[in-house]
mmCIF file of C-alpha atoms in Angstrom:
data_model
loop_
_atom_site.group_PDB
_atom_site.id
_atom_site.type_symbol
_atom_site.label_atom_id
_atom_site.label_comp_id
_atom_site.label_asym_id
_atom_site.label_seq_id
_atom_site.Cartn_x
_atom_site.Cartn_y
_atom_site.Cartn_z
ATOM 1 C CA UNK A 1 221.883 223.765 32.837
ATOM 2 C CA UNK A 2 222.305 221.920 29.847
ATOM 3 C CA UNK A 3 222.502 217.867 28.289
ATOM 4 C CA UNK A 4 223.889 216.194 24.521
ATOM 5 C CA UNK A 5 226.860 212.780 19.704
ATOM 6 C CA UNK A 6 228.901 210.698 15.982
ATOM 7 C CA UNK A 7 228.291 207.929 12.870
ATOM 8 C CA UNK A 8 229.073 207.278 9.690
ATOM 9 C CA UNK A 9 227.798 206.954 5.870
ATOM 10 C CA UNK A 10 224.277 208.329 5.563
ATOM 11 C CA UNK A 11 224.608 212.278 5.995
ATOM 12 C CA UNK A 12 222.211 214.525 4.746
ATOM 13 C CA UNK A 13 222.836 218.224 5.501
ATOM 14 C CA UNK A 14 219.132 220.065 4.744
ATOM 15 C CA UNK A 15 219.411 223.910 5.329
ATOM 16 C CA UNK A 16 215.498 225.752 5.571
ATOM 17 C CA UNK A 17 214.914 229.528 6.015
ATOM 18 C CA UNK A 18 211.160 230.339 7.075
ATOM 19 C CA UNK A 19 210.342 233.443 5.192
ATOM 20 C CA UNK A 20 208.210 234.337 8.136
ATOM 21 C CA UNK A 21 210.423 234.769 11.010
ATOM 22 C CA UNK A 22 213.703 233.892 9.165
ATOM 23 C CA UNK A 23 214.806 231.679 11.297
ATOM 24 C CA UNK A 24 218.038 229.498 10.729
ATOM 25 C CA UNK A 25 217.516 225.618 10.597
ATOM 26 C CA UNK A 26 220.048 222.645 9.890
ATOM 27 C CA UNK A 27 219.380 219.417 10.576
ATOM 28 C CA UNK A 28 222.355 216.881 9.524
ATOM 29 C CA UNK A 29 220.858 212.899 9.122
ATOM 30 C CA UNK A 30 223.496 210.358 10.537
ATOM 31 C CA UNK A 31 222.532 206.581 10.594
ATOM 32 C CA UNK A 32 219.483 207.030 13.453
ATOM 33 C CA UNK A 33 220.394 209.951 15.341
ATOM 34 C CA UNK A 34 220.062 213.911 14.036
ATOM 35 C CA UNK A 35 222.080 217.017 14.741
ATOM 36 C CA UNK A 36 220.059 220.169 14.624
ATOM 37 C CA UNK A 37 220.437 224.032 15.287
ATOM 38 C CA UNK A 38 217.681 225.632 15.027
ATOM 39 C CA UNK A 39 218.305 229.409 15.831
ATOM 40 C CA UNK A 40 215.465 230.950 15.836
ATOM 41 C CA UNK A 41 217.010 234.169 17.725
ATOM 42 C CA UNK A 42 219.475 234.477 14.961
ATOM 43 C CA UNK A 43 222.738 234.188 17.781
ATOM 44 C CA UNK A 44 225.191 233.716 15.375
ATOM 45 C CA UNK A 45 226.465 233.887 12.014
ATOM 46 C CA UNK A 46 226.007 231.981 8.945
ATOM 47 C CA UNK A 47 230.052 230.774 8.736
ATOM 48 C CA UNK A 48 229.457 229.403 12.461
ATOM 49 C CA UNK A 49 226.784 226.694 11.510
ATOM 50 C CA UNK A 50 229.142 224.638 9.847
ATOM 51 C CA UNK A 51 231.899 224.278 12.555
ATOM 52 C CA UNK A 52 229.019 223.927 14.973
ATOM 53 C CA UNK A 53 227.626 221.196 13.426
ATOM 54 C CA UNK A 54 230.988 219.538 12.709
ATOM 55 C CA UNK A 55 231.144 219.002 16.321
ATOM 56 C CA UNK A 56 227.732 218.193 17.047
ATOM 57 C CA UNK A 57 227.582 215.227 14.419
ATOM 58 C CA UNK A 58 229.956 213.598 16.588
ATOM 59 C CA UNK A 59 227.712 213.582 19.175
ATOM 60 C CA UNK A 60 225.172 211.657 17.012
ATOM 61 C CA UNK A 61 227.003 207.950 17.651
ATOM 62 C CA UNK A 62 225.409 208.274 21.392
ATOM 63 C CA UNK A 63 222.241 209.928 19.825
ATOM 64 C CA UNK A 64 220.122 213.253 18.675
ATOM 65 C CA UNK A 65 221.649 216.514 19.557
ATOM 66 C CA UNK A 66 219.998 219.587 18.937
ATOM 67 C CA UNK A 67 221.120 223.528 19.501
ATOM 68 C CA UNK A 68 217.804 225.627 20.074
ATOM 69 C CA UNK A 69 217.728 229.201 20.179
ATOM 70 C CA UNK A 70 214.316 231.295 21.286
ATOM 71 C CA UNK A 71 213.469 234.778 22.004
ATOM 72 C CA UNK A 72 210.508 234.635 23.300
ATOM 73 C CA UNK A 73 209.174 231.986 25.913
ATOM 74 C CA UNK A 74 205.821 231.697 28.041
ATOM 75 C CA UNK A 75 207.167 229.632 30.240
ATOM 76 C CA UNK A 76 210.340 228.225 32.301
ATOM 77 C CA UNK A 77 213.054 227.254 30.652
ATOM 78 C CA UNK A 78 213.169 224.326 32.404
ATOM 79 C CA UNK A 79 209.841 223.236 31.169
ATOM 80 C CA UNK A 80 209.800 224.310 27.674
ATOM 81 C CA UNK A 81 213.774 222.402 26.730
ATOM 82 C CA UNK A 82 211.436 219.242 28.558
ATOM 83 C CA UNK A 83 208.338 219.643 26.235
ATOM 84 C CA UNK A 84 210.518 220.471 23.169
ATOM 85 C CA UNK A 85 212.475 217.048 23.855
ATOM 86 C CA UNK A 86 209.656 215.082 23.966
ATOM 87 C CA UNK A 87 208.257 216.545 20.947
ATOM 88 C CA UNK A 88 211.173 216.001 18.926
ATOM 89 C CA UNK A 89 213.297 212.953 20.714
ATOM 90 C CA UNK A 90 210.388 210.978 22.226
ATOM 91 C CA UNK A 91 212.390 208.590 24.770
ATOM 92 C CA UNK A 92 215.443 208.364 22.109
ATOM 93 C CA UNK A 93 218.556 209.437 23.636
ATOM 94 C CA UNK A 94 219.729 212.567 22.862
ATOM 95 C CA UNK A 95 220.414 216.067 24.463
ATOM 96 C CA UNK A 96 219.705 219.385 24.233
ATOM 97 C CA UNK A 97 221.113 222.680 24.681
ATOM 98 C CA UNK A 98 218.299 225.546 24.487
ATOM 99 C CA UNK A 99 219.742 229.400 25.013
ATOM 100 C CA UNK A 100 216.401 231.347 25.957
ATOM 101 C CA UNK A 101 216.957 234.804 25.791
ATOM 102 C CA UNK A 102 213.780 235.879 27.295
ATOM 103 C CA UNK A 103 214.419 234.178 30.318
ATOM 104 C CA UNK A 104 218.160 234.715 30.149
ATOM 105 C CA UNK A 105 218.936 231.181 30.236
ATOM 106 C CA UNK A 106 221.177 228.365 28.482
ATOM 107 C CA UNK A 107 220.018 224.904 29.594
ATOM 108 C CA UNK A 108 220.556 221.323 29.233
ATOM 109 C CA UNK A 109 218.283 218.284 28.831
ATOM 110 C CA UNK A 110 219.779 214.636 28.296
ATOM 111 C CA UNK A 111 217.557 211.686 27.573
ATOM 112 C CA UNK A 112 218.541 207.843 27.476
ATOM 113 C CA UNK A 113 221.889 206.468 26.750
ATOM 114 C CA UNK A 114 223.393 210.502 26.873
ATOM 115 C CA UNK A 115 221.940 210.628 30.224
ATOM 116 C CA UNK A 116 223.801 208.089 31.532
ATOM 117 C CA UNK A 117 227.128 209.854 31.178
ATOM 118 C CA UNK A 118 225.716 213.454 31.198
ATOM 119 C CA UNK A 119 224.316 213.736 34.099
ATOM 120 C CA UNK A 120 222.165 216.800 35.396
ATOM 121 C CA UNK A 121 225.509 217.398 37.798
ATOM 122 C CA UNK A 122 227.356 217.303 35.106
ATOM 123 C CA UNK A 123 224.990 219.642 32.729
ATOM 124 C CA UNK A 124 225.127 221.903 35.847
ATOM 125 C CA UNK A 125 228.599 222.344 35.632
ATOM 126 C CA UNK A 126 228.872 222.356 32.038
ATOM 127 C CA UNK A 127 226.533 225.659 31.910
ATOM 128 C CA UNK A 128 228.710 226.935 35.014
ATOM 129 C CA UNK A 129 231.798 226.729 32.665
ATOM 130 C CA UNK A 130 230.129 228.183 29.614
ATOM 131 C CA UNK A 131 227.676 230.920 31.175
ATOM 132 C CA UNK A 132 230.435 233.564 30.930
ATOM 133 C CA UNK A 133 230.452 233.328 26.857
ATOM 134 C CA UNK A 134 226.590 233.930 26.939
ATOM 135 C CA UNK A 135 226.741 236.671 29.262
ATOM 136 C CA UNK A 136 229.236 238.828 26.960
ATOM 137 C CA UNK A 137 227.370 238.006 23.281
ATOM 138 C CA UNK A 138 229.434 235.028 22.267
ATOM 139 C CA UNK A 139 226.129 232.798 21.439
ATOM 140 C CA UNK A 140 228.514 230.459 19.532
ATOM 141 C CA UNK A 141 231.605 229.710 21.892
ATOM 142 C CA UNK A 142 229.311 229.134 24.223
ATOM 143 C CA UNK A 143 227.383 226.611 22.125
ATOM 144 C CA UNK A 144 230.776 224.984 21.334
ATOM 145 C CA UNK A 145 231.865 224.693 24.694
ATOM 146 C CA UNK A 146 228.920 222.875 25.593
ATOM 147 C CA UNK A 147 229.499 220.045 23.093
ATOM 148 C CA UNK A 148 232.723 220.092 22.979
ATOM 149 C CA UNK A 149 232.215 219.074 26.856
ATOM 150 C CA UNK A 150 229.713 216.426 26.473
ATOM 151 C CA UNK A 151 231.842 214.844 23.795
ATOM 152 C CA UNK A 152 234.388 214.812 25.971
ATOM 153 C CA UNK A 153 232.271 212.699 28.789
ATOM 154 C CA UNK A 154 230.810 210.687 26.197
ATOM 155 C CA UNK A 155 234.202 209.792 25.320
ATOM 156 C CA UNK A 156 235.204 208.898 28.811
ATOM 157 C CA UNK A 157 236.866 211.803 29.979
ATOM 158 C CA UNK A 158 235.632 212.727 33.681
ATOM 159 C CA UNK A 159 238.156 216.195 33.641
ATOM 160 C CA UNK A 160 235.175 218.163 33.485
ATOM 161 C CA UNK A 161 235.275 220.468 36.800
ATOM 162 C CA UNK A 162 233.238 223.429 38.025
ATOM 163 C CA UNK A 163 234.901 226.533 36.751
ATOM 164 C CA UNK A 164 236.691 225.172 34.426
ATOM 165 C CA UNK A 165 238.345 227.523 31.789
ATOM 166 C CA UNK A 166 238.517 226.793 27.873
ATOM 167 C CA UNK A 167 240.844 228.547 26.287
#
């Protein structure tokens, strides 16, 4: 289960690496709204942030949009995609696609004006779609298939069916 947008001028690309944990984190600044990947599981590769993002910032003309990746968690899924909203988003709109590989999870959590076109149905069936690429290592198609899907219903398509196959 899983929830997620584009704008113009302003962009500010900031790339941080946490000597720590070494964790991956880019956060590009458009107008209001953010796109962010933070993968702090280290899923995928460096040359996938870029094309990732790409797609993402379009997201960002219906609001934030975040990519979260966690290894550990110490609690549901569910709950910790809802605290780490609020944290970050507040009641902005915005979505969020969290892939929680201690619980074996990918979910999505929409807020505000994303909400009202992604839908939990629809995040339901977007994670049905996708779940496949998670379940054989690909971290990053399934990431992309996510937003390329919401972008899709943000832009008015309603072609998303259970099942679906991208190709």
């Amino acid at each position: 289960m899983l929830r997620l947008v584009f704008a113009s001028l302003s962009r500010k690309i900031v790339r941080a690496e946490d000597e720590k944990d070494y964790r991956n984190v880019y956060i590009i600044q458009i107008q209001d709204y953010e796109a962010i990947i933070e993968d702090d599981a280290a899923l995928m590769a460096e040359n996938d942030y870029e094309a990732l993002l790409g797609l993402m910032k379009q997201i960002t003309l219906y609001g934030n949009v975040m990519l979260k990746t966690i290894e550990t968690n110490n609690m549901s899924t569910e709950g910790y995609i809802r605290a780490l909203y609020n944290e970050r988003f507040k009641s902005d709109s915005g979505t969020i696609l969290v892939i929680d590989m201690d619980n074996r999870n990918i979910w999505i959590h929409s807020n505000g004006k994303i909400y009202n076109t992604v839908t939990s149905s629809y995040a339901d069936t977007i994670t049905d779609n996708v779940y496949r690429y998670a379940s054989s290592g690909d971290y990053y198609t399934c990431a992309y298939k996510v937003f390329e899907q919401e972008l899709a219903l943000l832009k008015g398509s309603k072609n998303i069916s259970a099942n679906e196959v991208y190709k």
